[in-house]
Coordinates of C-alpha atoms in Angstrom, one line a residue:
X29 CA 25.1 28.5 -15.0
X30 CA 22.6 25.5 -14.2
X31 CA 21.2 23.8 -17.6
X32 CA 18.2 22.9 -15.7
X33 CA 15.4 25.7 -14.2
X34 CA 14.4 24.1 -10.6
X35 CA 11.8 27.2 -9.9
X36 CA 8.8 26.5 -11.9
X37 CA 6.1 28.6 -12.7
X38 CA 2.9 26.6 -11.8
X39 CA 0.9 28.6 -14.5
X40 CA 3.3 27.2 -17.3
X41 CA 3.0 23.5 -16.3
X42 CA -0.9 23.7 -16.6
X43 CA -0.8 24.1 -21.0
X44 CA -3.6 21.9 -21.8
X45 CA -1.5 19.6 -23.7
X46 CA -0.3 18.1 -20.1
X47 CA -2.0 15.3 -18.3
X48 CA -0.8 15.7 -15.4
X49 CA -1.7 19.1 -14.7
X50 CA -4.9 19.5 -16.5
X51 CA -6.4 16.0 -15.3
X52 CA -7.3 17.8 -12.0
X53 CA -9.2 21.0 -11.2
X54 CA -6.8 24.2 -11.1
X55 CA -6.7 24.2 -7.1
X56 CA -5.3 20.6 -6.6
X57 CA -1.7 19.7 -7.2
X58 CA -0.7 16.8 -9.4
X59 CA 2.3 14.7 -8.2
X60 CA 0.8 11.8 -9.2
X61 CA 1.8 10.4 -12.9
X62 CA 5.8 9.7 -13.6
X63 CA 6.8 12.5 -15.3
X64 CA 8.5 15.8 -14.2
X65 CA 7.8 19.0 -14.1
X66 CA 11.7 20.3 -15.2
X67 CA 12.3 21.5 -18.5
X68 CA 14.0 19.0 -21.3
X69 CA 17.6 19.2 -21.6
X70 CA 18.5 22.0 -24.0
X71 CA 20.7 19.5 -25.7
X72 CA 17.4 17.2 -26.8
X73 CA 15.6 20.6 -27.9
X74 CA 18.3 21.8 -30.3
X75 CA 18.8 18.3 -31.5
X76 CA 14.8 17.2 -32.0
X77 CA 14.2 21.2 -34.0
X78 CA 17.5 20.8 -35.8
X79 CA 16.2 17.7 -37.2
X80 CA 13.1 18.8 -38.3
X81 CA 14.5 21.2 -40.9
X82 CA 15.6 17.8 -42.8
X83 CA 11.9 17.1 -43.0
X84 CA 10.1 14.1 -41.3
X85 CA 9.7 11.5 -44.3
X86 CA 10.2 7.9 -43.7
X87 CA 13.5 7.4 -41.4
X88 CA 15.2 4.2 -40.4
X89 CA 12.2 2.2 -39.1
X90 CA 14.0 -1.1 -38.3
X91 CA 16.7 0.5 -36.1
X92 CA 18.8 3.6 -36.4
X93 CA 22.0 2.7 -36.8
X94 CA 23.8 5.3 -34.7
X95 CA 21.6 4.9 -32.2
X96 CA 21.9 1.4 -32.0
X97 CA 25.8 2.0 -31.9
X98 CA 25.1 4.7 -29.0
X99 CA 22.8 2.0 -27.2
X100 CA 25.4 -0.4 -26.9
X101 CA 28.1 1.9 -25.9
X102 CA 25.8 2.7 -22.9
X103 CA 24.5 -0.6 -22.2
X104 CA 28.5 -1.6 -21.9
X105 CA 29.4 1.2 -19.6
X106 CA 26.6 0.3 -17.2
X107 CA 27.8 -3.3 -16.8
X108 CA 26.1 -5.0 -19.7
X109 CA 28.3 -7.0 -21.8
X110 CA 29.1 -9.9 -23.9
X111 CA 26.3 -9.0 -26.4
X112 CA 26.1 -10.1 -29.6
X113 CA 27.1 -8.2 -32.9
X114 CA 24.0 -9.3 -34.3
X115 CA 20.0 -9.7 -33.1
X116 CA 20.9 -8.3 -29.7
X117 CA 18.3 -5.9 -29.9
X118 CA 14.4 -4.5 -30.9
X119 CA 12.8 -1.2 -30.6
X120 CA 9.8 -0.5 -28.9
X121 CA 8.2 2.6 -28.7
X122 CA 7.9 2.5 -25.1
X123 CA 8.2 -0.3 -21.6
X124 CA 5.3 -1.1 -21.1
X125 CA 5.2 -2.7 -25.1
X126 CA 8.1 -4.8 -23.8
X127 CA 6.0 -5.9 -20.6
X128 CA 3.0 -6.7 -22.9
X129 CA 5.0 -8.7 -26.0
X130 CA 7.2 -10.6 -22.9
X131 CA 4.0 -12.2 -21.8
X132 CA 2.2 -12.8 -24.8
X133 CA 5.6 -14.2 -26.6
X134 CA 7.1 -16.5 -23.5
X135 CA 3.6 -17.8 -22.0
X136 CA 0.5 -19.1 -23.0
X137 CA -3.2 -18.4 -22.1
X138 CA -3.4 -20.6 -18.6
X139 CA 0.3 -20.2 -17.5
X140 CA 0.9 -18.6 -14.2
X141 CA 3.1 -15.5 -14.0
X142 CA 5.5 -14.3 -11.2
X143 CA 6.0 -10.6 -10.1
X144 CA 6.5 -8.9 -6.8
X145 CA 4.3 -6.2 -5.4
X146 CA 3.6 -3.2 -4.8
X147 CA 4.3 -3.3 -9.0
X148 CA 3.5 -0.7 -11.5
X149 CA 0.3 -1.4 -12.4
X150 CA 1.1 -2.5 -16.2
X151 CA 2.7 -5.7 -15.4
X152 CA -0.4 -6.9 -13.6
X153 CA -2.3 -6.0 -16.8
X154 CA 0.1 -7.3 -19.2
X155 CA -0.4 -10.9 -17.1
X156 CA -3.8 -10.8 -16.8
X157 CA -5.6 -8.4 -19.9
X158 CA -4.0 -11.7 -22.2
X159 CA -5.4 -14.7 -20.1
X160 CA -2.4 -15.4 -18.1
X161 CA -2.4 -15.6 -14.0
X162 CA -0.6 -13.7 -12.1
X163 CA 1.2 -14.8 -9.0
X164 CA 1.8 -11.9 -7.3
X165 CA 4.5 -11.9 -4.5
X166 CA 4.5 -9.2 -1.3
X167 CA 7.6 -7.8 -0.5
X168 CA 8.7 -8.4 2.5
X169 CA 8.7 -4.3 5.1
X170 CA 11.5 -4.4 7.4
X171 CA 12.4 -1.7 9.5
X172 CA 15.0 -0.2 6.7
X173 CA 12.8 -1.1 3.7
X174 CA 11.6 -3.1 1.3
X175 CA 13.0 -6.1 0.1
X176 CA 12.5 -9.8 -1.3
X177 CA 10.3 -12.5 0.2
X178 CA 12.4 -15.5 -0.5
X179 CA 10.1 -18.1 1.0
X180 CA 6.7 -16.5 -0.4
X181 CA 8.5 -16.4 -3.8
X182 CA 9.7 -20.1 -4.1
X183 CA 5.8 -20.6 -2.7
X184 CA 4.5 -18.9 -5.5
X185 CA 5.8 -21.4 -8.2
X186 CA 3.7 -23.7 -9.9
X187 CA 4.2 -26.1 -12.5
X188 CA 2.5 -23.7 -14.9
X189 CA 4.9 -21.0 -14.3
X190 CA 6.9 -19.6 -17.2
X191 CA 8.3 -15.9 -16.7
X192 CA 9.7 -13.8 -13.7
X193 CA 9.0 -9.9 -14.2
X194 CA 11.4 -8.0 -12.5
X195 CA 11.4 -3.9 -11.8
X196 CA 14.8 -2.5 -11.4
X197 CA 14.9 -0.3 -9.8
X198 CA 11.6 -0.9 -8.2
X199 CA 8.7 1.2 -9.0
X200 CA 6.8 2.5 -6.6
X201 CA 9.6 1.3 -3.4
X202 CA 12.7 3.1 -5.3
X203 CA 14.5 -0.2 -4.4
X204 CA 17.7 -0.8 -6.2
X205 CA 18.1 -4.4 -6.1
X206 CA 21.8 -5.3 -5.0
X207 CA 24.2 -7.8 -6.7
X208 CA 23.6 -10.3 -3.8
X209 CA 19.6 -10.0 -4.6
X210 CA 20.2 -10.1 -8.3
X211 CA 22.2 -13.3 -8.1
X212 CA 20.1 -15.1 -5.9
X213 CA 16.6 -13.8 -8.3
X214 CA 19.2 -15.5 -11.2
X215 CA 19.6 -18.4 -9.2
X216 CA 15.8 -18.8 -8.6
X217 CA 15.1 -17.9 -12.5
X218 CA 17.6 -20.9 -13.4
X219 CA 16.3 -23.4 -11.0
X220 CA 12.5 -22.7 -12.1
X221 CA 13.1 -22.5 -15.7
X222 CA 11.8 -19.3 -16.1
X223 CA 11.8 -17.1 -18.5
X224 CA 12.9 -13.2 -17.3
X225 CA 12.0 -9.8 -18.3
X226 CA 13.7 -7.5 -16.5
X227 CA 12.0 -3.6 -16.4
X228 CA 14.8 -1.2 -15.6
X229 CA 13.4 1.8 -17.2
X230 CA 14.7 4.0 -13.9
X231 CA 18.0 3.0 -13.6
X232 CA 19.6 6.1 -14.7
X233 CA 17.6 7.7 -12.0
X234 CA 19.6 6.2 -9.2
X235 CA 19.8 7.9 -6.4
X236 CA 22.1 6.1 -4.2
X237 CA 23.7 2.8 -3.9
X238 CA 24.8 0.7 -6.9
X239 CA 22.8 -0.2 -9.9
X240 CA 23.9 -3.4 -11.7
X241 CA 21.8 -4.9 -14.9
X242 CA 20.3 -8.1 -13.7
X243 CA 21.8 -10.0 -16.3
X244 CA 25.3 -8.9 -15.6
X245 CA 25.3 -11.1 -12.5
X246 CA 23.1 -13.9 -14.2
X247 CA 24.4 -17.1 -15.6
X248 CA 24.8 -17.9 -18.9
X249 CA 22.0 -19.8 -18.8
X250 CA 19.8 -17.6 -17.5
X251 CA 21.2 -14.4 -19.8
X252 CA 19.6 -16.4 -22.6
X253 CA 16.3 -16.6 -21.4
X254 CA 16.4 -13.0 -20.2
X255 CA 15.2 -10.0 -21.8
X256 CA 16.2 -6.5 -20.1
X257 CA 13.6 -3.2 -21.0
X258 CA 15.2 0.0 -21.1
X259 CA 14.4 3.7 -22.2
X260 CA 14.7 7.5 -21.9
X261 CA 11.8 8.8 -20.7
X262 CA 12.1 8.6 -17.0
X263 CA 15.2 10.1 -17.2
X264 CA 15.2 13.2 -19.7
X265 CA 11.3 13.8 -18.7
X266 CA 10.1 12.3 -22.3
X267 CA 7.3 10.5 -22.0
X268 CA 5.4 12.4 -24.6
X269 CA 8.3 10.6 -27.0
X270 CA 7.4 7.2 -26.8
X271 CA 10.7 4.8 -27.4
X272 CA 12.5 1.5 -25.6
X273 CA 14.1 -1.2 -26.6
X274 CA 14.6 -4.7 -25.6
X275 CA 17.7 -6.7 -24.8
X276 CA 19.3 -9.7 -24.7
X277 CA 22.0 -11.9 -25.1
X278 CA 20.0 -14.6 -27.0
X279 CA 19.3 -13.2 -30.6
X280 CA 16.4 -16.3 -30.7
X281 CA 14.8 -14.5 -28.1
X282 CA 14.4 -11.2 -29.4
X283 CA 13.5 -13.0 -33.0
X284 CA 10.4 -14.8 -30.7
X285 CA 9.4 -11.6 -29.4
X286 CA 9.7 -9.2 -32.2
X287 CA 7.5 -12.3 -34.2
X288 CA 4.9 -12.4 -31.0
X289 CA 4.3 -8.6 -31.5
X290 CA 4.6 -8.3 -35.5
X291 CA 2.0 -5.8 -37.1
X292 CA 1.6 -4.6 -33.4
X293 CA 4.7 -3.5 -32.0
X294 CA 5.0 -0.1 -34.6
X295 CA 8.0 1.9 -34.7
X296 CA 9.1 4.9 -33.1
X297 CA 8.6 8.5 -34.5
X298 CA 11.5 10.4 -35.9
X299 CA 11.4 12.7 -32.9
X300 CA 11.6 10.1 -30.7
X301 CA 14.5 8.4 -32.1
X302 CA 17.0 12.1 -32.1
X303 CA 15.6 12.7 -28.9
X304 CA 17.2 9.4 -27.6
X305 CA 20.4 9.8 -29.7
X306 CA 20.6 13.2 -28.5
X307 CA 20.0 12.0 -24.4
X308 CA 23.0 9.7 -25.4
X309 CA 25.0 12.1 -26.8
X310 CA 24.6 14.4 -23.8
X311 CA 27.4 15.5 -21.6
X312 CA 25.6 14.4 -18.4
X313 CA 25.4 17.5 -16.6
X314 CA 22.1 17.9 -17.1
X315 CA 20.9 14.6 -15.6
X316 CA 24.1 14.9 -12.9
X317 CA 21.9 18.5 -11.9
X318 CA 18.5 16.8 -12.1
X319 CA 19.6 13.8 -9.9
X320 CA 21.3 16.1 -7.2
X321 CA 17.7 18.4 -6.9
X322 CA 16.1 15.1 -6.3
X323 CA 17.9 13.6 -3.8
X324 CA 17.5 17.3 -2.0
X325 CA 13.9 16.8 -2.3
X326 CA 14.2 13.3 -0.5
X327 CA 15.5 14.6 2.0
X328 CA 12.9 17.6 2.5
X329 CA 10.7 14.7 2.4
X330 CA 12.2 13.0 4.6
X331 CA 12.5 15.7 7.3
X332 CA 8.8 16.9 6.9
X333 CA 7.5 13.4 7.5
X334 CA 9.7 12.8 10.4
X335 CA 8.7 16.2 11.8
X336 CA 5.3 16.8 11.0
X337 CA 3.9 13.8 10.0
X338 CA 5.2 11.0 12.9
X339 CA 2.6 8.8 12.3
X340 CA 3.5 8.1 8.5
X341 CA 6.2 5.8 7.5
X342 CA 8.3 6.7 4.5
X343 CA 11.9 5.1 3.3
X344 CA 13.6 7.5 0.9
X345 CA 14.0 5.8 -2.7
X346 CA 17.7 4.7 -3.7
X347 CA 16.1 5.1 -7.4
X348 CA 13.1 7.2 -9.1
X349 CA 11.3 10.4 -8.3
X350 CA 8.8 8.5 -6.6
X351 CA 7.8 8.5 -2.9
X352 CA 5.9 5.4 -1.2
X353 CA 4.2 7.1 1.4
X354 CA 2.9 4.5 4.4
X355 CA -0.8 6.3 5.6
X356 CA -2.1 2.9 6.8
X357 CA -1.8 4.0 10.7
X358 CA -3.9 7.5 10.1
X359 CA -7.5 8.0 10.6
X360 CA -9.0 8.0 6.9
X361 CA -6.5 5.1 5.8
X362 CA -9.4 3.4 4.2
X363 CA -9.9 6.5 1.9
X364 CA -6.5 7.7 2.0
X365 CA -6.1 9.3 -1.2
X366 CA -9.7 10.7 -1.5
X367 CA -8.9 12.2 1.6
X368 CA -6.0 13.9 0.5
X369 CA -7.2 15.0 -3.3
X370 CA -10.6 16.3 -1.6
X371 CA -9.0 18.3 1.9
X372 CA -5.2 18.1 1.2
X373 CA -6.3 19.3 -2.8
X374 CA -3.2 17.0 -3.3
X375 CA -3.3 14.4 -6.1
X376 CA -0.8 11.3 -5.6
X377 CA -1.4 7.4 -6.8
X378 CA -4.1 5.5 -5.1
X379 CA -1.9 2.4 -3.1
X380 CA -4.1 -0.1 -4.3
X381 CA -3.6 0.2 -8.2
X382 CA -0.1 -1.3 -7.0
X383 CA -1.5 -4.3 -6.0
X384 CA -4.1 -6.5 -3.2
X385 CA -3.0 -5.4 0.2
X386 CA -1.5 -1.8 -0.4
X387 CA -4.8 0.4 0.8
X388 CA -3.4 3.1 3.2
X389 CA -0.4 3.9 0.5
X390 CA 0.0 6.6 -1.8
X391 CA 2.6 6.7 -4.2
X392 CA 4.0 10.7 -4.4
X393 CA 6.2 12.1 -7.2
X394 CA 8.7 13.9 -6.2
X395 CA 10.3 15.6 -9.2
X396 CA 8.9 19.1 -9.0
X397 CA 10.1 22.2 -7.4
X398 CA 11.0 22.4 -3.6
X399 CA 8.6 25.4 -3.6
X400 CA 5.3 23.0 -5.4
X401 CA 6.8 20.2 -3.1
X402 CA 6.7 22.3 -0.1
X403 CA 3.2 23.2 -0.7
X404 CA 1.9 19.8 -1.6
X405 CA 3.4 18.7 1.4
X406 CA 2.0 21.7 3.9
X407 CA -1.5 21.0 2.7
X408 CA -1.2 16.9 3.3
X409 CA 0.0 18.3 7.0
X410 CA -3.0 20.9 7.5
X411 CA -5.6 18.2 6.3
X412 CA -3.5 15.7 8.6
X413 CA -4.3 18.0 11.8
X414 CA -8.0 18.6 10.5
X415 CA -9.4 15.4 10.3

């Protein structure tokens, strides 16, 4: 029997404690904000009520040792290795807290910043909300995708530039960068003196290809001055559960940062800390279920654009839920997504919170039903022929 219930009744999505669903009127849909609409994995509900019967006092604040053993074990299997037995590691209780301490610990007020766009939104703000300047970089569209502007990005250096953010996978494109790409982003890193943090919050949610950890093509050189951001709630659907941690083979590093965020940074909840053991712990057929439906609804994607939507260009993700829908040749590109949350009665992302340059996009999550993705994508069709 499946461990994860695909047909979803719209009516319980919509409890008021969701933002997603309550943050439009009843008759719109929201596939907008990165989170899905499946049920947790029985495994992390059993695990998170089982714990609370022990009571919710005080609980390992400065790192859980079993899950801190369970990290490592993971971080090995995925390609991440020669870590240290001590310092390796500090918890976060979520990314974006690792996008925000990376800037503020390895830059000062003045120094310029390097990241590519489209980018979720939070590394421009963690550049620029702290008096840094951001250098943002356009990825290069080809025919088959999206992929790295090598001239613009040796352009984009300055003699004030101190720190590389990196996405991967790639939020919104659903790029998995490849070993060739890593190497040569390791390469650029090394010959720039740059600092790296390296956001690869999605990477259990790889749909095709081959994820590899930046720093496990990375010189030793550059492993050191890298730090690598990973979590659990993109993949087990738990972002009420704020937790993360940050990486890296340099304990000096981690030290800087931790001190650049201390009386900040906070700790994660019990809750949040079994939920993570407990994703760790899993058996993997959950995710191996919730990674299948998902590359199904790719494909319907895929076939309804190609079918009924010729004139918008989409590239199926190799990595997220997320869909980067191309509107700019349509009639009401300029107002794209108030088009399509006012006659579609769709809500998606607005392509210009990913960056300068990206009005006519919409970025489109895809982890729902195939009945609610059906629909959404019906009504973007029927405003399509009504404008």
């Amino acid at each position: 029997m499946p461990s994860v219930q695909f047909q979803i009744d719209q009516t319980a999505l919509r409890h008021p404690d969701s933002f997603k669903w309550t943050k439009y009127p009843q008759d719109v849909l929201p596939l907008w904000v990165a989170d899905m609409d499946f049920p947790v994995a029985p495994s992390i509900i059993t695990a998170i009520t089982d714990r609370l019967r022990h009571g919710i006092g005080y609980h390992q604040l400065y790192g859980d040792p079993e899950l801190t053993g369970l990290l490592r074990a993971k971080l090995e299997k995925d390609g991440l290795v020669g870590l240290p037995e001590k310092g390796w590691m500090g918890y976060l209780v979520g990314v974006v807290q690792g996008l925000y301490v990376a800037v503020t610990g390895l830059t000062r007020a003045g120094d310029d910043v390097i990241t590519m766009t489209p980018i979720y939104p939070p590394f421009m703000s963690a550049i620029t909300d702290h008096g840094r300047n951001a250098r943002l970089v356009a990825l290069a569209e080809l025919p088959e995708g999206w992929t790295i502007d090598w001239p613009a990005m040796e352009a984009a250096v300055t003699p004030a530039t101190r720190l590389l953010m990196l996405c991967h996978p790639h939020n919104p494109t659903g790029r998995v960068w490849t070993r060739d790409e890593l190497a040569r982003l390791a390469d650029f890193a090394d010959r720039h003196r740059l600092w790296v943090v390296s956001d690869e919050l999605h990477a259990d949610l790889t749909l095709s290809g081959e994820y590899v950890p930046f720093v496990a093509v990375a010189p030793p050189a550059v492993q050191a001055r890298t730090v690598t951001l990973i979590g659990p709630c993109k993949a087990y659907n738990t972002a009420g559960l704020g937790i993360g941690a940050m990486v890296s083979h340099n304990p000096q590093l981690i030290a800087r940062l931790k001190k650049a965020g201390a009386g900040l940074m906070g700790h994660p909840g019990v809750p949040n800390v079994t939920m993570w053991k407990a994703a760790l712990r899993d058996d993997g057929i959950w995710l191996a279920e919730v990674l299948d439906y998902l590359r199904g609804n790719t494909d319907l994607i895929a076939a309804f654009v190609r079918d009924r939507l010729p004139g918008v260009r989409y590239v199926p993700p190799q990595a997220t839920y997320l869909a980067w829908l191309d509107f700019r040749n349509h009639p009401r590109a300029g107002d794209i997504h108030k088009y399509l949350l006012e006659t579609a009665k769709v809500a998606l992302n607005d392509g210009p919170a990913f960056g300068p340059g990206y009005q006519g996009f919409v970025r489109l999550n895809f982890a729902t039903s195939k009945a609610i993705l059906s629909e959404a994508l019906e009504r973007i069709a029927a405003a399509d022929v009504a404008r």
